[in-house]
mmCIF file of C-alpha atoms in Angstrom:
data_model
loop_
_atom_site.group_PDB
_atom_site.id
_atom_site.type_symbol
_atom_site.label_atom_id
_atom_site.label_comp_id
_atom_site.label_asym_id
_atom_site.label_seq_id
_atom_site.Cartn_x
_atom_site.Cartn_y
_atom_site.Cartn_z
ATOM 1 C CA MET A 1 -42.241 -28.539 -43.990
ATOM 2 C CA THR A 2 -38.642 -28.656 -43.682
ATOM 3 C CA HIS A 3 -36.491 -25.315 -42.874
ATOM 4 C CA ALA A 4 -35.036 -25.822 -46.682
ATOM 5 C CA GLU A 5 -38.823 -26.186 -48.069
ATOM 6 C CA ARG A 6 -40.039 -23.094 -45.793
ATOM 7 C CA GLN A 7 -37.169 -21.011 -46.842
ATOM 8 C CA ALA A 8 -37.621 -21.760 -50.600
ATOM 9 C CA ALA A 9 -41.303 -21.197 -50.542
ATOM 10 C CA LEU A 10 -40.750 -17.835 -49.058
ATOM 11 C CA GLU A 11 -38.155 -16.842 -51.582
ATOM 12 C CA GLU A 12 -40.604 -17.845 -54.221
ATOM 13 C CA ILE A 13 -43.036 -15.247 -52.613
ATOM 14 C CA ALA A 14 -40.052 -12.902 -52.572
ATOM 15 C CA CYS A 15 -39.604 -13.241 -56.299
ATOM 16 C CA GLN A 16 -43.231 -12.786 -57.076
ATOM 17 C CA VAL A 17 -43.586 -9.803 -54.984
ATOM 18 C CA ARG A 18 -40.597 -8.305 -56.628
ATOM 19 C CA SER A 19 -41.941 -8.518 -60.119
ATOM 20 C CA CYS A 20 -45.478 -7.455 -59.164
ATOM 21 C CA THR A 21 -47.843 -5.398 -60.775
ATOM 22 C CA ARG A 22 -51.020 -6.182 -59.167
ATOM 23 C CA CYS A 23 -51.724 -2.316 -58.000
ATOM 24 C CA ARG A 24 -50.418 1.004 -59.000
ATOM 25 C CA LEU A 25 -47.750 1.071 -56.157
ATOM 26 C CA HIS A 26 -45.342 -0.607 -58.372
ATOM 27 C CA GLU A 27 -45.398 2.249 -60.962
ATOM 28 C CA LEU A 28 -43.147 4.370 -58.347
ATOM 29 C CA ARG A 29 -41.335 2.008 -56.278
ATOM 30 C CA THR A 30 -37.571 1.833 -56.506
ATOM 31 C CA LEU A 31 -37.770 -1.982 -54.989
ATOM 32 C CA ALA A 32 -40.486 -3.886 -53.642
ATOM 33 C CA VAL A 33 -39.881 -5.182 -50.137
ATOM 34 C CA PRO A 34 -40.983 -8.592 -49.602
ATOM 35 C CA GLY A 35 -39.940 -9.215 -45.889
ATOM 36 C CA GLU A 36 -37.161 -11.013 -44.393
ATOM 37 C CA GLY A 37 -36.285 -13.343 -41.119
ATOM 38 C CA ASN A 38 -35.955 -16.581 -39.854
ATOM 39 C CA PRO A 39 -38.355 -19.209 -41.614
ATOM 40 C CA ASP A 40 -38.503 -21.027 -38.781
ATOM 41 C CA THR A 41 -39.565 -18.459 -36.347
ATOM 42 C CA GLU A 42 -42.633 -18.333 -34.296
ATOM 43 C CA VAL A 43 -42.950 -14.469 -34.346
ATOM 44 C CA VAL A 44 -44.138 -12.305 -37.121
ATOM 45 C CA PHE A 45 -43.953 -8.584 -36.949
ATOM 46 C CA VAL A 46 -46.214 -7.132 -39.398
ATOM 47 C CA GLY A 47 -45.990 -3.612 -40.254
ATOM 48 C CA GLU A 48 -47.972 -1.083 -42.828
ATOM 49 C CA GLY A 49 -45.653 -0.669 -45.753
ATOM 50 C CA PRO A 50 -42.214 0.488 -46.944
ATOM 51 C CA GLY A 51 -40.878 3.913 -46.370
ATOM 52 C CA PHE A 52 -37.884 5.718 -48.248
ATOM 53 C CA ASN A 53 -35.108 3.811 -46.843
ATOM 54 C CA GLU A 54 -37.028 0.492 -47.502
ATOM 55 C CA ASP A 55 -37.693 1.329 -50.954
ATOM 56 C CA ARG A 56 -33.983 1.935 -51.830
ATOM 57 C CA GLN A 57 -32.796 -1.220 -50.186
ATOM 58 C CA GLY A 58 -35.552 -3.753 -50.594
ATOM 59 C CA ARG A 59 -35.559 -4.623 -47.209
ATOM 60 C CA PRO A 60 -38.259 -3.702 -44.120
ATOM 61 C CA PHE A 61 -37.526 -1.295 -41.298
ATOM 62 C CA VAL A 62 -34.273 -0.133 -42.070
ATOM 63 C CA GLY A 63 -34.793 3.650 -41.443
ATOM 64 C CA ARG A 64 -34.951 5.276 -38.054
ATOM 65 C CA ALA A 65 -38.222 3.352 -37.319
ATOM 66 C CA GLY A 66 -36.298 0.103 -38.044
ATOM 67 C CA ASP A 67 -33.582 1.288 -35.461
ATOM 68 C CA LEU A 68 -36.248 1.635 -33.022
ATOM 69 C CA LEU A 69 -37.825 -1.736 -33.666
ATOM 70 C CA THR A 70 -34.119 -3.606 -33.216
ATOM 71 C CA LYS A 71 -33.931 -1.606 -29.972
ATOM 72 C CA PHE A 72 -37.221 -3.204 -28.820
ATOM 73 C CA LEU A 73 -36.135 -6.619 -29.547
ATOM 74 C CA ALA A 74 -32.970 -5.885 -28.032
ATOM 75 C CA THR A 75 -34.789 -5.663 -24.585
ATOM 76 C CA LEU A 76 -35.716 -8.980 -25.136
ATOM 77 C CA ARG A 77 -32.413 -10.237 -26.273
ATOM 78 C CA TRP A 78 -34.027 -10.991 -29.677
ATOM 79 C CA LYS A 79 -32.232 -10.248 -33.004
ATOM 80 C CA ARG A 80 -33.746 -9.120 -36.145
ATOM 81 C CA ASP A 81 -32.608 -12.565 -37.942
ATOM 82 C CA GLU A 82 -34.600 -14.418 -35.283
ATOM 83 C CA VAL A 83 -38.122 -13.319 -36.257
ATOM 84 C CA PHE A 84 -39.684 -12.501 -39.588
ATOM 85 C CA ILE A 85 -40.404 -8.903 -40.550
ATOM 86 C CA THR A 86 -42.457 -7.870 -43.071
ATOM 87 C CA ASN A 87 -45.596 -5.538 -44.175
ATOM 88 C CA ILE A 88 -49.207 -4.965 -45.070
ATOM 89 C CA VAL A 89 -48.296 -3.832 -48.479
ATOM 90 C CA LYS A 90 -44.805 -4.532 -50.108
ATOM 91 C CA CYS A 91 -44.393 -1.238 -52.221
ATOM 92 C CA ARG A 92 -43.770 2.247 -50.697
ATOM 93 C CA PRO A 93 -47.050 4.316 -51.054
ATOM 94 C CA PRO A 94 -45.905 7.680 -52.445
ATOM 95 C CA ASP A 95 -44.977 10.306 -49.906
ATOM 96 C CA ASN A 96 -45.392 7.697 -47.295
ATOM 97 C CA ARG A 97 -49.424 8.238 -47.330
ATOM 98 C CA ASP A 98 -51.585 5.382 -45.749
ATOM 99 C CA PRO A 99 -52.228 2.500 -48.305
ATOM 100 C CA GLU A 100 -55.312 2.451 -50.025
ATOM 101 C CA PRO A 101 -57.883 -0.391 -49.498
ATOM 102 C CA ASP A 102 -57.416 -1.740 -53.232
ATOM 103 C CA GLU A 103 -53.594 -1.753 -52.732
ATOM 104 C CA ILE A 104 -53.717 -3.524 -49.144
ATOM 105 C CA ALA A 105 -56.152 -5.934 -51.026
ATOM 106 C CA ALA A 106 -53.707 -6.626 -53.887
ATOM 107 C CA CYS A 107 -50.790 -7.504 -51.317
ATOM 108 C CA ALA A 108 -53.190 -9.796 -49.301
ATOM 109 C CA PRO A 109 -52.665 -12.756 -50.756
ATOM 110 C CA TYR A 110 -48.872 -12.508 -50.553
ATOM 111 C CA LEU A 111 -48.948 -12.095 -46.880
ATOM 112 C CA LYS A 112 -51.563 -14.910 -46.343
ATOM 113 C CA ARG A 113 -49.046 -17.105 -48.164
ATOM 114 C CA GLN A 114 -46.125 -15.970 -45.991
ATOM 115 C CA LEU A 115 -48.405 -16.638 -42.862
ATOM 116 C CA GLU A 116 -49.386 -20.176 -44.101
ATOM 117 C CA ILE A 117 -45.653 -21.111 -44.647
ATOM 118 C CA LEU A 118 -44.043 -19.498 -41.247
ATOM 119 C CA ASP A 119 -47.147 -20.733 -39.244
ATOM 120 C CA PRO A 120 -46.333 -18.328 -36.536
ATOM 121 C CA ALA A 121 -47.574 -18.483 -32.755
ATOM 122 C CA LEU A 122 -47.523 -14.835 -32.360
ATOM 123 C CA ILE A 123 -48.245 -11.917 -34.888
ATOM 124 C CA VAL A 124 -47.029 -8.640 -33.617
ATOM 125 C CA THR A 125 -48.934 -5.773 -35.343
ATOM 126 C CA LEU A 126 -47.059 -2.353 -35.878
ATOM 127 C CA GLY A 127 -49.455 0.339 -36.402
ATOM 128 C CA ARG A 128 -53.060 0.984 -37.255
ATOM 129 C CA HIS A 129 -52.980 -0.610 -40.845
ATOM 130 C CA SER A 130 -51.521 -3.845 -39.329
ATOM 131 C CA LEU A 131 -54.033 -3.742 -36.611
ATOM 132 C CA GLY A 132 -56.878 -3.464 -39.071
ATOM 133 C CA ARG A 133 -56.033 -6.571 -40.726
ATOM 134 C CA PHE A 134 -55.583 -8.880 -37.605
ATOM 135 C CA MET A 135 -57.825 -6.903 -34.913
ATOM 136 C CA PRO A 136 -60.518 -5.527 -37.268
ATOM 137 C CA GLY A 137 -62.646 -2.543 -35.811
ATOM 138 C CA GLU A 138 -60.243 -1.725 -33.057
ATOM 139 C CA ARG A 139 -58.113 1.416 -32.385
ATOM 140 C CA ILE A 140 -54.299 1.285 -31.527
ATOM 141 C CA SER A 141 -54.710 3.706 -29.121
ATOM 142 C CA GLN A 142 -57.096 1.676 -27.034
ATOM 143 C CA VAL A 143 -55.759 -1.668 -27.607
ATOM 144 C CA HIS A 144 -52.261 -1.533 -27.757
ATOM 145 C CA GLY A 145 -50.234 -4.303 -25.327
ATOM 146 C CA THR A 146 -53.347 -6.353 -25.888
ATOM 147 C CA VAL A 147 -53.873 -9.679 -27.668
ATOM 148 C CA ARG A 148 -56.469 -11.049 -29.827
ATOM 149 C CA PRO A 149 -56.814 -14.494 -31.556
ATOM 150 C CA VAL A 150 -55.838 -14.671 -35.298
ATOM 151 C CA ASP A 151 -58.660 -15.270 -37.825
ATOM 152 C CA PRO A 152 -57.250 -18.547 -39.647
ATOM 153 C CA GLU A 153 -58.034 -17.151 -43.002
ATOM 154 C CA SER A 154 -55.344 -14.634 -42.314
ATOM 155 C CA GLY A 155 -53.127 -17.531 -43.117
ATOM 156 C CA ALA A 156 -51.932 -18.166 -39.442
ATOM 157 C CA THR A 157 -54.355 -20.950 -38.502
ATOM 158 C CA ASN A 158 -53.578 -21.021 -34.866
ATOM 159 C CA ALA A 159 -52.127 -17.780 -33.800
ATOM 160 C CA LEU A 160 -52.264 -14.730 -31.479
ATOM 161 C CA ALA A 161 -52.148 -11.120 -32.364
ATOM 162 C CA PHE A 162 -50.340 -8.534 -30.283
ATOM 163 C CA ALA A 163 -50.882 -4.809 -30.839
ATOM 164 C CA LEU A 164 -48.060 -2.497 -30.701
ATOM 165 C CA TYR A 165 -47.610 1.217 -32.016
ATOM 166 C CA HIS A 166 -45.757 1.493 -34.932
ATOM 167 C CA PRO A 167 -42.179 2.461 -34.089
ATOM 168 C CA ALA A 168 -42.487 5.936 -36.353
ATOM 169 C CA ALA A 169 -45.082 6.969 -33.973
ATOM 170 C CA ALA A 170 -42.949 6.032 -30.990
ATOM 171 C CA LEU A 171 -39.999 8.335 -32.755
ATOM 172 C CA ARG A 172 -42.548 11.293 -32.583
ATOM 173 C CA SER A 173 -43.558 11.074 -29.407
ATOM 174 C CA THR A 174 -41.965 10.261 -26.090
ATOM 175 C CA ASP A 175 -45.032 9.082 -24.271
ATOM 176 C CA VAL A 176 -45.660 6.679 -27.151
ATOM 177 C CA GLU A 177 -42.212 5.463 -26.850
ATOM 178 C CA LYS A 178 -42.068 4.737 -23.078
ATOM 179 C CA THR A 179 -45.564 3.054 -23.758
ATOM 180 C CA SER A 180 -44.018 0.777 -26.457
ATOM 181 C CA TYR A 181 -41.088 -0.458 -24.446
ATOM 182 C CA ALA A 182 -43.718 -1.587 -21.784
ATOM 183 C CA ASP A 183 -45.852 -3.285 -24.458
ATOM 184 C CA VAL A 184 -42.893 -4.947 -25.662
ATOM 185 C CA ALA A 185 -41.758 -6.337 -22.216
ATOM 186 C CA LEU A 186 -45.441 -8.128 -22.577
ATOM 187 C CA ILE A 187 -44.362 -10.559 -25.684
ATOM 188 C CA PRO A 188 -42.373 -13.059 -23.893
ATOM 189 C CA THR A 189 -45.629 -13.938 -21.776
ATOM 190 C CA THR A 190 -47.820 -13.578 -24.578
ATOM 191 C CA LEU A 191 -45.622 -16.106 -26.572
ATOM 192 C CA LEU A 192 -45.900 -18.585 -23.954
ATOM 193 C CA GLU A 193 -49.709 -18.342 -24.134
ATOM 194 C CA ALA A 194 -49.965 -18.716 -27.881
ATOM 195 C CA ARG A 195 -47.605 -21.915 -27.213
ATOM 196 C CA LYS A 196 -50.039 -23.254 -24.770
ATOM 197 C CA ARG A 197 -52.873 -22.455 -26.848
ATOM 198 C CA ARG A 198 -51.647 -24.280 -29.819
ATOM 199 C CA GLU A 199 -50.513 -27.302 -27.496
ATOM 200 C CA SER A 200 -53.999 -27.461 -26.180
ATOM 201 C CA ALA A 201 -55.318 -27.576 -29.665
ATOM 202 C CA GLN A 202 -52.829 -30.268 -30.597
ATOM 203 C CA ARG A 203 -53.982 -32.144 -27.866
ATOM 204 C CA SER A 204 -57.312 -31.848 -28.722
ATOM 205 C CA ALA A 205 -56.931 -33.167 -32.174
ATOM 206 C CA GLY A 206 -55.734 -36.423 -30.821
ATOM 207 C CA PRO A 207 -52.545 -38.468 -30.871
ATOM 208 C CA ALA A 208 -53.136 -39.403 -34.493
ATOM 209 C CA LEU A 209 -52.261 -35.953 -35.745
ATOM 210 C CA ASP A 210 -49.364 -35.756 -33.220
ATOM 211 C CA ALA A 211 -47.901 -38.609 -35.039
ATOM 212 C CA VAL A 212 -47.786 -37.009 -38.494
ATOM 213 C CA ALA A 213 -47.413 -33.509 -38.027
ATOM 214 C CA PRO A 214 -44.296 -31.654 -39.103
ATOM 215 C CA ALA A 215 -41.767 -30.211 -36.852
ATOM 216 C CA GLY A 216 -42.936 -26.865 -36.085
ATOM 217 C CA PRO A 217 -41.198 -23.529 -36.096
ATOM 218 C CA THR A 218 -38.823 -22.250 -33.398
ATOM 219 C CA SER A 219 -38.947 -19.159 -31.295
ATOM 220 C CA PRO A 220 -35.948 -16.757 -31.264
ATOM 221 C CA THR A 221 -33.327 -18.683 -29.544
ATOM 222 C CA THR A 222 -33.108 -16.302 -26.334
ATOM 223 C CA THR A 223 -35.134 -13.644 -24.251
ATOM 224 C CA ASP A 224 -34.412 -11.477 -21.278
ATOM 225 C CA VAL A 225 -36.257 -8.472 -20.261
ATOM 226 C CA THR A 226 -34.338 -5.972 -18.390
ATOM 227 C CA GLY A 227 -35.391 -4.214 -15.129
ATOM 228 C CA GLN A 228 -35.389 -1.201 -16.818
ATOM 229 C CA ALA A 229 -37.660 -1.890 -19.522
ATOM 230 C CA LEU A 230 -40.099 -4.492 -17.214
ATOM 231 C CA GLY A 231 -40.004 -3.149 -13.561
ATOM 232 C CA THR A 232 -39.317 -5.272 -10.838
ATOM 233 C CA ALA A 233 -43.071 -6.859 -10.568
ATOM 234 C CA THR A 234 -43.277 -7.663 -14.491
ATOM 235 C CA ALA A 235 -39.826 -9.310 -14.439
ATOM 236 C CA VAL A 236 -40.879 -11.641 -11.632
ATOM 237 C CA ALA A 237 -43.964 -12.469 -13.554
ATOM 238 C CA VAL A 238 -42.240 -12.904 -16.886
ATOM 239 C CA ALA A 239 -39.473 -15.016 -15.152
ATOM 240 C CA SER A 240 -42.111 -17.275 -13.483
ATOM 241 C CA ALA A 241 -43.871 -17.769 -16.617
ATOM 242 C CA ILE A 242 -40.497 -18.750 -18.648
ATOM 243 C CA ASP A 243 -39.941 -21.278 -16.089
ATOM 244 C CA GLU A 244 -42.790 -23.351 -17.229
ATOM 245 C CA VAL A 245 -40.863 -23.719 -20.714
ATOM 246 C CA VAL A 246 -39.439 -26.991 -21.368
ATOM 247 C CA PRO A 247 -35.755 -26.493 -22.093
ATOM 248 C CA ALA A 248 -34.513 -27.408 -25.841
ATOM 249 C CA THR A 249 -32.535 -30.575 -26.338
ATOM 250 C CA THR A 250 -29.619 -28.783 -27.363
ATOM 251 C CA PRO A 251 -27.336 -27.403 -24.844
ATOM 252 C CA ARG A 252 -27.231 -23.768 -23.864
ATOM 253 C CA GLU A 253 -24.852 -21.793 -21.848
ATOM 254 C CA ALA A 254 -25.716 -21.315 -18.346
ATOM 255 C CA PRO A 255 -26.028 -17.888 -17.087
ATOM 256 C CA PRO A 256 -23.629 -16.559 -14.679
ATOM 257 C CA ASP A 257 -23.780 -16.702 -11.164
ATOM 258 C CA ASN A 258 -26.556 -14.522 -9.613
ATOM 259 C CA GLU A 259 -27.814 -13.766 -12.976
ATOM 260 C CA PRO A 260 -31.645 -14.380 -13.550
ATOM 261 C CA ASP A 261 -32.347 -16.639 -16.206
ATOM 262 C CA PHE A 262 -35.082 -15.501 -18.330
ATOM 263 C CA THR A 263 -34.312 -17.414 -21.516
ATOM 264 C CA LEU A 264 -36.944 -19.219 -23.503
ATOM 265 C CA PHE A 265 -34.862 -22.203 -24.509
#
């Protein structure tokens, strides 16, 4: 699927979400929130549901929790428009209550189709309801910062899921915020692991499949984990893993002298 085809397919889903009446949540919404981001990304962040600000603007993670998510991304030198951000449910539950099981089920086909189109290597879950979709039966307090293979029935045919606390939880607890920054620092190496897993699957499928397979999505253009976010030992581990990545064919600006090159591309 080309960039234009992927973008058009995502916009078609967005149009369906904006006019959706599949569950009771449409009755009180101001705007539905389909999701947004780079249609060619390898990384998808999945939250729980829109809040007050998201309901008013029709965009995901634009309130205080969204500001913190942007800060998390900035520690990797990623931008919002380099990933894709969406939610388990696309309309705001009243008074920010938890989404009901039938509401999650009503939205599930939209999320599944988005993942089929995006074909991500890595899905970052934000909060327990997103965790329940991709790591059923797990508790966020026990599995944050860990990885599981994603069920292909989710729409992501060959992906890993990485668990994070919801940014809203980090806003309520300095301990959770500190933990979340440490967990986010593991995302680059997890993406490399996901890539290797996909490459191994492609090799197993044989050269015939490689000959006809479309170009896959791209990752965020750069990543740089700061020493403050990572700590020295983790930073060295990430740098070592990133050294294994083959550079893109397009030229990129070289880092200044004496500055570690943590770019993925």
